[in-house]
mmCIF file of C-alpha atoms in Angstrom:
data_model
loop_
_atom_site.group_PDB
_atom_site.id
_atom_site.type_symbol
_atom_site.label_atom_id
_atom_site.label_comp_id
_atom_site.label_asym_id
_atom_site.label_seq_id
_atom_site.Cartn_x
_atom_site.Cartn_y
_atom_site.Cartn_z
ATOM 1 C CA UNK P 13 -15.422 230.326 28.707
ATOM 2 C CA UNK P 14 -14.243 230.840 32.311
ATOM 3 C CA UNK P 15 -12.365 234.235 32.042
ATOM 4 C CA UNK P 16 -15.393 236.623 32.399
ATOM 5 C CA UNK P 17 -14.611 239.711 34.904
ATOM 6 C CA UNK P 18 -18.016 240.869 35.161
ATOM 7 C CA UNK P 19 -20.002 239.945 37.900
ATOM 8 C CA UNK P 20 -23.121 240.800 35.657
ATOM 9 C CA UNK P 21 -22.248 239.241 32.531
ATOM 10 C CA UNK P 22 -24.799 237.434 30.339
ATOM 11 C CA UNK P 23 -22.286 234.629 30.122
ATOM 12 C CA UNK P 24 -23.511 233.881 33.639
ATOM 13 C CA UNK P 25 -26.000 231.716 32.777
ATOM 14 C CA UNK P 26 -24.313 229.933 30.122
ATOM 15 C CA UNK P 27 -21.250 228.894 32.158
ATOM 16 C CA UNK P 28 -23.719 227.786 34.883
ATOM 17 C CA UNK P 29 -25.797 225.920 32.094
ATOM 18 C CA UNK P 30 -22.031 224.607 30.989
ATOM 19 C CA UNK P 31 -20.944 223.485 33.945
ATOM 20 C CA UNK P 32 -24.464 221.324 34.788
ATOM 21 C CA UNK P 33 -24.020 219.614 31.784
ATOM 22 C CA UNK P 34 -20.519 218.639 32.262
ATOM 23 C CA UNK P 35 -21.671 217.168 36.047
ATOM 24 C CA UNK P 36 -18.739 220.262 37.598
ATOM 25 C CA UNK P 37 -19.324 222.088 40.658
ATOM 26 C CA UNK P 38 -17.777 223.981 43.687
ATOM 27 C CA UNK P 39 -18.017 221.787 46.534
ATOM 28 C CA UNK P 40 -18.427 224.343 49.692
ATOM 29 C CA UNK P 41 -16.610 223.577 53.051
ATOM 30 C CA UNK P 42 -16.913 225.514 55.972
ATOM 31 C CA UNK P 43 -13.279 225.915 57.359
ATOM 32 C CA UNK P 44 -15.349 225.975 61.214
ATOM 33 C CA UNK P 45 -16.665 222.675 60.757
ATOM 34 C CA UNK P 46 -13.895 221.379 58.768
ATOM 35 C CA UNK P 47 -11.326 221.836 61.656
ATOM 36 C CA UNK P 48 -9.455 224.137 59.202
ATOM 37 C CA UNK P 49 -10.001 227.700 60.750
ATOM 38 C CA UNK P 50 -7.462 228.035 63.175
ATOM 39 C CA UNK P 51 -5.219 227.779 59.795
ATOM 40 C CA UNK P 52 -6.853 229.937 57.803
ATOM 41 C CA UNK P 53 -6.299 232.068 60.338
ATOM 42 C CA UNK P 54 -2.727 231.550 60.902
ATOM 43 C CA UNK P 55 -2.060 231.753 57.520
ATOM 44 C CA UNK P 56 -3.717 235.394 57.020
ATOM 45 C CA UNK P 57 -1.728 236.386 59.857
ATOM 46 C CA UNK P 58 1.464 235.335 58.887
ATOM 47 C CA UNK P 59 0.634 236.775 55.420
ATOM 48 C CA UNK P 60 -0.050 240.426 56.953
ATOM 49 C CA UNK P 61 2.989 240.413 58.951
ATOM 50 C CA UNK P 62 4.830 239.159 55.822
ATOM 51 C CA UNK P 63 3.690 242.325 53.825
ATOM 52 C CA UNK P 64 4.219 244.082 56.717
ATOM 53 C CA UNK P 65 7.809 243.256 57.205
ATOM 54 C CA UNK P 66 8.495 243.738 53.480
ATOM 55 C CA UNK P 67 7.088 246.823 53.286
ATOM 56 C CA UNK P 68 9.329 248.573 55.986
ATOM 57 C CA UNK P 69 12.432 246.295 53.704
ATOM 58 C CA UNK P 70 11.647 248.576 51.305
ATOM 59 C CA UNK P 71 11.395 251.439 52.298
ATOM 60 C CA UNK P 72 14.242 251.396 54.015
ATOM 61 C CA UNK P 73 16.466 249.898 51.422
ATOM 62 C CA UNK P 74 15.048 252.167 48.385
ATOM 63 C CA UNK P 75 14.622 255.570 50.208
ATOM 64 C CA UNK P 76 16.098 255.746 53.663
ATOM 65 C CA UNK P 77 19.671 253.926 52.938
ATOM 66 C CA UNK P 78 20.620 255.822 49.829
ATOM 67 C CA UNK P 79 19.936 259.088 51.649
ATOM 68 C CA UNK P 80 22.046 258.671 54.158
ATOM 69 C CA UNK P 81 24.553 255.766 53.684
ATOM 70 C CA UNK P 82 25.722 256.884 49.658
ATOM 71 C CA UNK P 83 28.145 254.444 49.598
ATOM 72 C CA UNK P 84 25.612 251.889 49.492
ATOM 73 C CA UNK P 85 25.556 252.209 45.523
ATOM 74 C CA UNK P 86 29.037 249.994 45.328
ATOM 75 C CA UNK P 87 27.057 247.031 46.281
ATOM 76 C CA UNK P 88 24.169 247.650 44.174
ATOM 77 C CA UNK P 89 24.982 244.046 42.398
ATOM 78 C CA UNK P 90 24.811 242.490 45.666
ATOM 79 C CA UNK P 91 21.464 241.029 47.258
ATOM 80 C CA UNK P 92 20.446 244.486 48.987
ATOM 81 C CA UNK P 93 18.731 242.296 51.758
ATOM 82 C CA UNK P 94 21.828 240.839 52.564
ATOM 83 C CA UNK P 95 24.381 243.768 52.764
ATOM 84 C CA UNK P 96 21.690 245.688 54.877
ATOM 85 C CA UNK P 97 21.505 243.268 57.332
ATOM 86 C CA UNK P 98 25.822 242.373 57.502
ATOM 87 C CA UNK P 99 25.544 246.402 57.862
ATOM 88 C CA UNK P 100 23.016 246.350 60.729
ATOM 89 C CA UNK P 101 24.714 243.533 62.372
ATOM 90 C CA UNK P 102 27.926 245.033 61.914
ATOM 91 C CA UNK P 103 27.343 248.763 62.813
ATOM 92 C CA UNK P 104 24.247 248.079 65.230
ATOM 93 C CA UNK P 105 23.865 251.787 66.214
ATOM 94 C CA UNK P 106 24.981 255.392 64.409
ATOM 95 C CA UNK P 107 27.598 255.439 66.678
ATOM 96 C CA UNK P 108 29.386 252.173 65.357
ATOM 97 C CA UNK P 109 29.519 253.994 62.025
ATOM 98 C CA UNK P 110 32.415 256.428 62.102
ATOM 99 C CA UNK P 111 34.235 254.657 64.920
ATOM 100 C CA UNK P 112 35.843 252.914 61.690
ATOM 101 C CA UNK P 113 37.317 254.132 58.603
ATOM 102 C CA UNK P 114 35.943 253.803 55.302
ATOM 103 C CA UNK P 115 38.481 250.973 54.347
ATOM 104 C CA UNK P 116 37.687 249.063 57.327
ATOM 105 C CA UNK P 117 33.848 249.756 57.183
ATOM 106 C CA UNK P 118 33.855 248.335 53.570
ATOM 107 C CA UNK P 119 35.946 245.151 54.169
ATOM 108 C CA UNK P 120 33.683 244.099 57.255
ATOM 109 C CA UNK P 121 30.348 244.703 55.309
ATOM 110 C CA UNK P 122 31.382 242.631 51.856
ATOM 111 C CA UNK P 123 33.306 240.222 53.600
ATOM 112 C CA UNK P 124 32.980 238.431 50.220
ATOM 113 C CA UNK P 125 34.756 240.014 47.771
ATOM 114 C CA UNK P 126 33.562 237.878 44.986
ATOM 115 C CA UNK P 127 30.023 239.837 45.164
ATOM 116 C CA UNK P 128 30.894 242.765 44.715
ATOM 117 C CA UNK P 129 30.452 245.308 41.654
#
C-alpha cells in the first residue's frame, strides 16, 4: 500500500484516506527548534567528507596502484585498504621505493604471512 514511486499517483488519496482511518501520521519537528540542527549538520558533514575520502580510496586503489605498483596483484586476497596503507607508511615517498629490493619490499609490506595469496 506504501510502496508507490509516483509522486502523482491516484493511490495518493487512498493511502492518505488509509492512514486517517488507522489514527497514523508524520509528526513534523523542526531540527531549529528542536535543538537538533547543529547535528544534522554535523552529520551531513561528516557524511560528505566520508564519500569524499572513499572516493579518492578508490580511485587510487582500482586505477592508480595497479598502473604503477604491478606487484600489487599478489595481495589481491588481502584487505586492499590495509596493504595500501602498510605500503604508504612503509615507503612514504617514491624515493623509499627502490632504495629496497623486491624481497625486502615484500616482507615489510605483508608482514603477515598468513594473508597472503
Amino acid at each position: 500500500m506504501f510502496n508507490s514511486w509516483d509522486k502523482n499517483d491516484p493511490k495518493d488519496a487512498q493511502v492518505i484516506l488509509e492512514m486517517l482511518r488507522r489514527g497514523t501520521y508524520q509528526r513534523y519537528v523542526d531540527p531549529q527548534i528542536a535543538g537538533h540542527h547543529d547535528l544534522q549538520e554535523l552529520a551531513k558533514t561528516y557524511h560528505q567528507v566520508s564519500r569524499a575520502r572513499t572516493k579518492v580510496q578508490h580511485s587510487l586503489i582500482n586505477h592508480s596502484l595497479p598502473l604503477y605498483i604491478p606487484e600489487m596483484h599478489h595481495y589481491w586476497c588481502t584487505t586492499r585498504n590495509e596493504w595500501f596503507v602498510r605500503f604508504l607508511l612503509e615507503f612514504p615517498t617514491p624515493t623509499h621505493v627502490p632504495s629496497r629490493t623486491s624481497t625486502k619490499s615484500t616482507r615489510a609490506i605483508r608482514r603477515d604471512p598468513a594473508s597472503a595469496c
